[in-house]
Amino acid sequence: MDLRSPLSRARAFDNRETSSLAALRAIWREAGLPDESLDHIELRGVEPVLPSSFAVGTAAQASIAAAALAAAELWHLRGKPRQRVAVDMLHAAQECRSYYTINGITPNPWDKITGTYRCGDGGWIRIHANFAHHRDGALALLGCPTGDGATREAVAQALQRWKAQEFEQVAADAGLVVAAMRSFEEWDAHPQAAALAGQPLVSIERIGDADPRPLPKYGHDARPLKDIRVLDLTRIIAGPVGGRTLAAYGADVMLVNSPHLPNIDNIIDTSRGKLSVHADLETADGRIALGNLLRSAHVFVQGYRPGGMDALGFGPQEVARLRPGIVYVSLSAYGTHGPWSGRRGFDSLVQTATGFNHAEALAAGQAEPKPLPVQILDYASGFLMAFGAQAALARQSTEGGSWHVRVSLARTAQWLRGLGRVADGLSCPMPPIDGLLETTQSGFGALSAVRHAAQFSATPAGWTRPSVPPGTHPTVWPFQ
């Protein structure tokens, strides 16, 4: 047993090679991309940049750098000399803060019931209640009033009758989103942790045969993903960030929403650069509309629970049959194998379940669960989805085939943990975000949000389409 204090262990971890460049190099090589590209990356800044004992700045910088450098590699495959890419660590971390204003107002995305509660056995539970059906489901399970009569006090009192992990299991069986706080040691003993250990950070698997589609050549002012069509069937943060990142590099990204499913306010920020359409996949018309869009798509991104898209007729094998050569990208909470592979989850819940809230609380000297300062699992996973999509596009253009890219929040958490700890990181103040914002007119009003952190020497990243409400555009691709 390691008897050192959490702070002493954090200092010990600092002796390991945990730089952003080392992290990027490992991601890059695992995807089989050429080492020559790594000579064209510039990573600025050092930890800590945010108040955390974990290397959240390193995770933000390395994942953004991977996505951006992959875009530069695609630009090179289109016949251009390699360009330089630079990513500042502080800017990268600030991009992960979900900070934005609309008409000068900062929205509050959190429901009053969302948060942590102590249970009767002394354990802690985190309830995610930002969607009304999740909130009311948890309240009903606890026998608490719903709607306007819901209170945190009633939830806290009801949870005194429960053990934390028992309530977690009952809630999961009911399709709700709840997580019990575990230590790293407890998570390591969980069978889902063992299942994750054998899964790559970014899985890139060939799932079908198809002829190569060489990337067309363009002039030097064309961005790396010009005329690459991406169908984005994701919600919340990680998946939408992945699609937004591809849009920043020039892709035509179409966000496909159901007209009957709720969204969170963050869609205002994560829809930058995207077309936005409605298609109800529970209906024949909606499935036909998506099938028509798929016929000329290059990338299909989805964040449904494992098996959800298969049930609708758009699982990876079916999409590869309908559109040979597709790059299919899947996001899950807990990975593709293991007892929790089908479990719903969000960044805050995965932090709680996998030990981060407990470890951060220990480092801060408090008993109550302490979240990371940003939803880094969401953001890093989103950037890694964009990276994986582009790495698979590069392989498709030269080798052919249809490809399946898989990323999970829990595997990203495992990667973050492997980056080590930051001694005295919690003493770092939360930095001001001034100077990194850009203001544009959107379909929601005047939107001020953080610029993309990756800087390209030849093809600046950015969003040419304004953020718009779901269903604004027709379900057709723009004319090329």
mmCIF file of N, CA, C and O in Angstrom, residues 429-477:
data_model
loop_
_atom_site.group_PDB
_atom_site.id
_atom_site.type_symbol
_atom_site.label_atom_id
_atom_site.label_comp_id
_atom_site.label_asym_id
_atom_site.label_seq_id
_atom_site.Cartn_x
_atom_site.Cartn_y
_atom_site.Cartn_z
ATOM 1 N N PRO A 429 -5.204 29.764 -9.856
ATOM 2 C CA PRO A 429 -6.504 30.449 -9.954
ATOM 3 C C PRO A 429 -7.163 30.171 -11.296
ATOM 4 O O PRO A 429 -6.484 29.883 -12.286
ATOM 5 N N MET A 430 -8.476 30.238 -11.322
ATOM 6 C CA MET A 430 -9.181 30.134 -12.595
ATOM 7 C C MET A 430 -8.875 31.382 -13.422
ATOM 8 O O MET A 430 -9.144 32.501 -12.986
ATOM 9 N N PRO A 431 -8.269 31.218 -14.598
ATOM 10 C CA PRO A 431 -7.803 32.392 -15.347
ATOM 11 C C PRO A 431 -8.957 33.133 -16.023
ATOM 12 O O PRO A 431 -9.990 32.542 -16.337
ATOM 13 N N PRO A 432 -8.781 34.416 -16.259
ATOM 14 C CA PRO A 432 -9.798 35.163 -17.013
ATOM 15 C C PRO A 432 -9.837 34.686 -18.451
ATOM 16 O O PRO A 432 -8.834 34.209 -18.997
ATOM 17 N N ILE A 433 -10.985 34.802 -19.067
ATOM 18 C CA ILE A 433 -11.156 34.292 -20.424
ATOM 19 C C ILE A 433 -11.104 35.408 -21.457
ATOM 20 O O ILE A 433 -11.191 35.172 -22.665
ATOM 21 N N ASP A 434 -10.938 36.641 -20.982
ATOM 22 C CA ASP A 434 -10.886 37.794 -21.885
ATOM 23 C C ASP A 434 -9.761 37.619 -22.896
ATOM 24 O O ASP A 434 -8.699 37.075 -22.598
ATOM 25 N N GLY A 435 -9.985 38.114 -24.095
ATOM 26 C CA GLY A 435 -8.973 38.060 -25.140
ATOM 27 C C GLY A 435 -9.074 36.839 -26.022
ATOM 28 O O GLY A 435 -8.430 36.786 -27.079
ATOM 29 N N LEU A 436 -9.854 35.835 -25.621
ATOM 30 C CA LEU A 436 -9.993 34.618 -26.417
ATOM 31 C C LEU A 436 -11.369 34.503 -27.061
ATOM 32 O O LEU A 436 -11.650 33.531 -27.755
ATOM 33 N N LEU A 437 -12.221 35.516 -26.833
ATOM 34 C CA LEU A 437 -13.598 35.438 -27.315
ATOM 35 C C LEU A 437 -13.745 36.082 -28.688
ATOM 36 O O LEU A 437 -13.047 37.044 -29.030
ATOM 37 N N GLU A 438 -14.660 35.542 -29.477
ATOM 38 C CA GLU A 438 -15.074 36.174 -30.720
ATOM 39 C C GLU A 438 -16.589 36.307 -30.675
ATOM 40 O O GLU A 438 -17.284 35.445 -30.145
ATOM 41 N N THR A 439 -17.091 37.396 -31.217
ATOM 42 C CA THR A 439 -18.529 37.658 -31.196
ATOM 43 C C THR A 439 -19.071 37.626 -32.615
ATOM 44 O O THR A 439 -18.526 38.279 -33.512
ATOM 45 N N THR A 440 -20.120 36.847 -32.816
ATOM 46 C CA THR A 440 -20.757 36.731 -34.124
ATOM 47 C C THR A 440 -22.263 36.807 -33.946
ATOM 48 O O THR A 440 -22.803 36.525 -32.870
ATOM 49 N N GLN A 441 -22.943 37.162 -34.997
ATOM 50 C CA GLN A 441 -24.399 37.118 -34.997
ATOM 51 C C GLN A 441 -24.843 35.699 -35.344
ATOM 52 O O GLN A 441 -24.387 35.117 -36.325
ATOM 53 N N SER A 442 -25.702 35.143 -34.507
ATOM 54 C CA SER A 442 -26.158 33.778 -34.703
ATOM 55 C C SER A 442 -27.674 33.747 -34.782
ATOM 56 O O SER A 442 -28.340 34.774 -34.624
ATOM 57 N N GLY A 443 -28.203 32.550 -34.993
ATOM 58 C CA GLY A 443 -29.647 32.387 -35.001
ATOM 59 C C GLY A 443 -30.271 32.503 -33.624
ATOM 60 O O GLY A 443 -31.494 32.479 -33.492
ATOM 61 N N PHE A 444 -29.427 32.665 -32.597
ATOM 62 C CA PHE A 444 -29.901 32.821 -31.220
ATOM 63 C C PHE A 444 -29.698 34.244 -30.703
ATOM 64 O O PHE A 444 -30.160 34.577 -29.619
ATOM 65 N N GLY A 445 -28.961 35.058 -31.464
ATOM 66 C CA GLY A 445 -28.602 36.400 -31.031
ATOM 67 C C GLY A 445 -27.101 36.591 -31.123
ATOM 68 O O GLY A 445 -26.389 35.825 -31.789
ATOM 69 N N ALA A 446 -26.587 37.624 -30.459
ATOM 70 C CA ALA A 446 -25.146 37.909 -30.484
ATOM 71 C C ALA A 446 -24.427 36.900 -29.606
ATOM 72 O O ALA A 446 -24.601 36.878 -28.386
ATOM 73 N N LEU A 447 -23.609 36.056 -30.233
ATOM 74 C CA LEU A 447 -22.927 34.964 -29.532
ATOM 75 C C LEU A 447 -21.459 35.306 -29.346
ATOM 76 O O LEU A 447 -20.733 35.551 -30.315
ATOM 77 N N SER A 448 -21.009 35.334 -28.093
ATOM 78 C CA SER A 448 -19.591 35.499 -27.772
ATOM 79 C C SER A 448 -19.087 34.182 -27.196
ATOM 80 O O SER A 448 -19.630 33.690 -26.193
ATOM 81 N N ALA A 449 -18.078 33.598 -27.834
ATOM 82 C CA ALA A 449 -17.565 32.295 -27.410
ATOM 83 C C ALA A 449 -16.076 32.221 -27.749
ATOM 84 O O ALA A 449 -15.538 33.067 -28.482
ATOM 85 N N VAL A 450 -15.416 31.212 -27.216
ATOM 86 C CA VAL A 450 -13.968 31.084 -27.349
ATOM 87 C C VAL A 450 -13.596 30.646 -28.763
ATOM 88 O O VAL A 450 -14.193 29.722 -29.320
ATOM 89 N N ARG A 451 -12.598 31.327 -29.330
ATOM 90 C CA ARG A 451 -12.050 30.920 -30.624
ATOM 91 C C ARG A 451 -11.383 29.554 -30.507
ATOM 92 O O ARG A 451 -10.945 29.158 -29.430
ATOM 93 N N HIS A 452 -11.264 28.854 -31.633
ATOM 94 C CA HIS A 452 -10.580 27.561 -31.627
ATOM 95 C C HIS A 452 -9.103 27.769 -31.315
ATOM 96 O O HIS A 452 -8.477 28.712 -31.793
ATOM 97 N N ALA A 453 -8.551 26.870 -30.493
ATOM 98 C CA ALA A 453 -7.202 27.057 -29.966
ATOM 99 C C ALA A 453 -6.095 26.696 -30.949
ATOM 100 O O ALA A 453 -4.952 27.110 -30.761
ATOM 101 N N ALA A 454 -6.392 25.907 -31.971
ATOM 102 C CA ALA A 454 -5.351 25.503 -32.921
ATOM 103 C C ALA A 454 -5.125 26.601 -33.949
ATOM 104 O O ALA A 454 -6.073 27.120 -34.539
ATOM 105 N N GLN A 455 -3.854 26.939 -34.156
ATOM 106 C CA GLN A 455 -3.479 27.942 -35.147
ATOM 107 C C GLN A 455 -2.707 27.264 -36.274
ATOM 108 O O GLN A 455 -1.730 26.554 -36.032
ATOM 109 N N PHE A 456 -3.149 27.498 -37.513
ATOM 110 C CA PHE A 456 -2.527 26.909 -38.695
ATOM 111 C C PHE A 456 -1.734 27.987 -39.438
ATOM 112 O O PHE A 456 -2.202 29.117 -39.572
ATOM 113 N N SER A 457 -0.570 27.627 -39.942
ATOM 114 C CA SER A 457 0.264 28.615 -40.622
ATOM 115 C C SER A 457 -0.274 28.987 -41.998
ATOM 116 O O SER A 457 0.017 30.074 -42.503
ATOM 117 N N ALA A 458 -1.074 28.117 -42.629
ATOM 118 C CA ALA A 458 -1.542 28.385 -43.989
ATOM 119 C C ALA A 458 -3.061 28.482 -44.096
ATOM 120 O O ALA A 458 -3.559 29.236 -44.935
ATOM 121 N N THR A 459 -3.799 27.736 -43.290
ATOM 122 C CA THR A 459 -5.267 27.694 -43.422
ATOM 123 C C THR A 459 -5.911 27.928 -42.059
ATOM 124 O O THR A 459 -6.218 26.971 -41.352
ATOM 125 N N PRO A 460 -6.111 29.181 -41.666
ATOM 126 C CA PRO A 460 -6.650 29.466 -40.326
ATOM 127 C C PRO A 460 -7.961 28.729 -40.061
ATOM 128 O O PRO A 460 -8.827 28.621 -40.937
ATOM 129 N N ALA A 461 -8.080 28.204 -38.843
ATOM 130 C CA ALA A 461 -9.305 27.520 -38.444
ATOM 131 C C ALA A 461 -10.370 28.536 -38.057
ATOM 132 O O ALA A 461 -10.062 29.642 -37.606
ATOM 133 N N GLY A 462 -11.614 28.169 -38.217
ATOM 134 C CA GLY A 462 -12.703 29.053 -37.822
ATOM 135 C C GLY A 462 -14.007 28.575 -38.417
ATOM 136 O O GLY A 462 -14.047 27.622 -39.202
ATOM 137 N N TRP A 463 -15.097 29.254 -38.017
ATOM 138 C CA TRP A 463 -16.426 28.827 -38.433
ATOM 139 C C TRP A 463 -17.047 29.869 -39.349
ATOM 140 O O TRP A 463 -17.188 31.036 -38.986
ATOM 141 N N THR A 464 -17.394 29.433 -40.564
ATOM 142 C CA THR A 464 -17.962 30.355 -41.537
ATOM 143 C C THR A 464 -19.485 30.378 -41.481
ATOM 144 O O THR A 464 -20.099 31.321 -41.976
ATOM 145 N N ARG A 465 -20.095 29.352 -40.902
ATOM 146 C CA ARG A 465 -21.545 29.328 -40.754
ATOM 147 C C ARG A 465 -21.905 29.711 -39.321
ATOM 148 O O ARG A 465 -21.295 29.218 -38.374
ATOM 149 N N PRO A 466 -22.921 30.540 -39.132
ATOM 150 C CA PRO A 466 -23.324 30.906 -37.766
ATOM 151 C C PRO A 466 -24.076 29.779 -37.088
ATOM 152 O O PRO A 466 -24.699 28.934 -37.745
ATOM 153 N N SER A 467 -24.023 29.752 -35.779
ATOM 154 C CA SER A 467 -24.841 28.829 -34.996
ATOM 155 C C SER A 467 -26.315 29.165 -35.203
ATOM 156 O O SER A 467 -26.700 30.333 -35.146
ATOM 157 N N VAL A 468 -27.127 28.133 -35.441
ATOM 158 C CA VAL A 468 -28.559 28.357 -35.690
ATOM 159 C C VAL A 468 -29.375 27.328 -34.919
ATOM 160 O O VAL A 468 -28.873 26.261 -34.556
ATOM 161 N N PRO A 469 -30.663 27.604 -34.670
ATOM 162 C CA PRO A 469 -31.519 26.650 -33.961
ATOM 163 C C PRO A 469 -31.714 25.366 -34.751
ATOM 164 O O PRO A 469 -31.624 25.352 -35.983
ATOM 165 N N PRO A 470 -31.992 24.255 -34.056
ATOM 166 C CA PRO A 470 -32.252 22.985 -34.740
ATOM 167 C C PRO A 470 -33.388 23.114 -35.740
ATOM 168 O O PRO A 470 -34.393 23.770 -35.487
ATOM 169 N N GLY A 471 -33.199 22.475 -36.893
ATOM 170 C CA GLY A 471 -34.237 22.471 -37.908
ATOM 171 C C GLY A 471 -34.249 23.688 -38.806
ATOM 172 O O GLY A 471 -35.170 23.847 -39.611
ATOM 173 N N THR A 472 -33.225 24.533 -38.722
ATOM 174 C CA THR A 472 -33.200 25.757 -39.537
ATOM 175 C C THR A 472 -33.066 25.448 -41.030
ATOM 176 O O THR A 472 -33.687 26.120 -41.868
ATOM 177 N N HIS A 473 -32.291 24.421 -41.385
ATOM 178 C CA HIS A 473 -31.991 24.153 -42.792
ATOM 179 C C HIS A 473 -32.806 22.989 -43.333
ATOM 180 O O HIS A 473 -33.273 22.132 -42.569
ATOM 181 N N PRO A 474 -32.954 22.918 -44.669
ATOM 182 C CA PRO A 474 -33.605 21.747 -45.279
ATOM 183 C C PRO A 474 -32.671 20.544 -45.243
ATOM 184 O O PRO A 474 -31.451 20.700 -45.152
ATOM 185 N N THR A 475 -33.241 19.358 -45.349
ATOM 186 C CA THR A 475 -32.431 18.136 -45.267
ATOM 187 C C THR A 475 -31.816 17.795 -46.634
ATOM 188 O O THR A 475 -32.035 16.713 -47.213
ATOM 189 N N VAL A 476 -31.019 18.726 -47.132
ATOM 190 C CA VAL A 476 -30.255 18.524 -48.367
ATOM 191 C C VAL A 476 -28.888 19.155 -48.171
ATOM 192 O O VAL A 476 -28.746 20.152 -47.453
ATOM 193 N N TRP A 477 -27.884 18.567 -48.812
ATOM 194 C CA TRP A 477 -26.548 19.152 -48.749
ATOM 195 C C TRP A 477 -26.484 20.401 -49.616
ATOM 196 O O TRP A 477 -27.154 20.480 -50.654
#
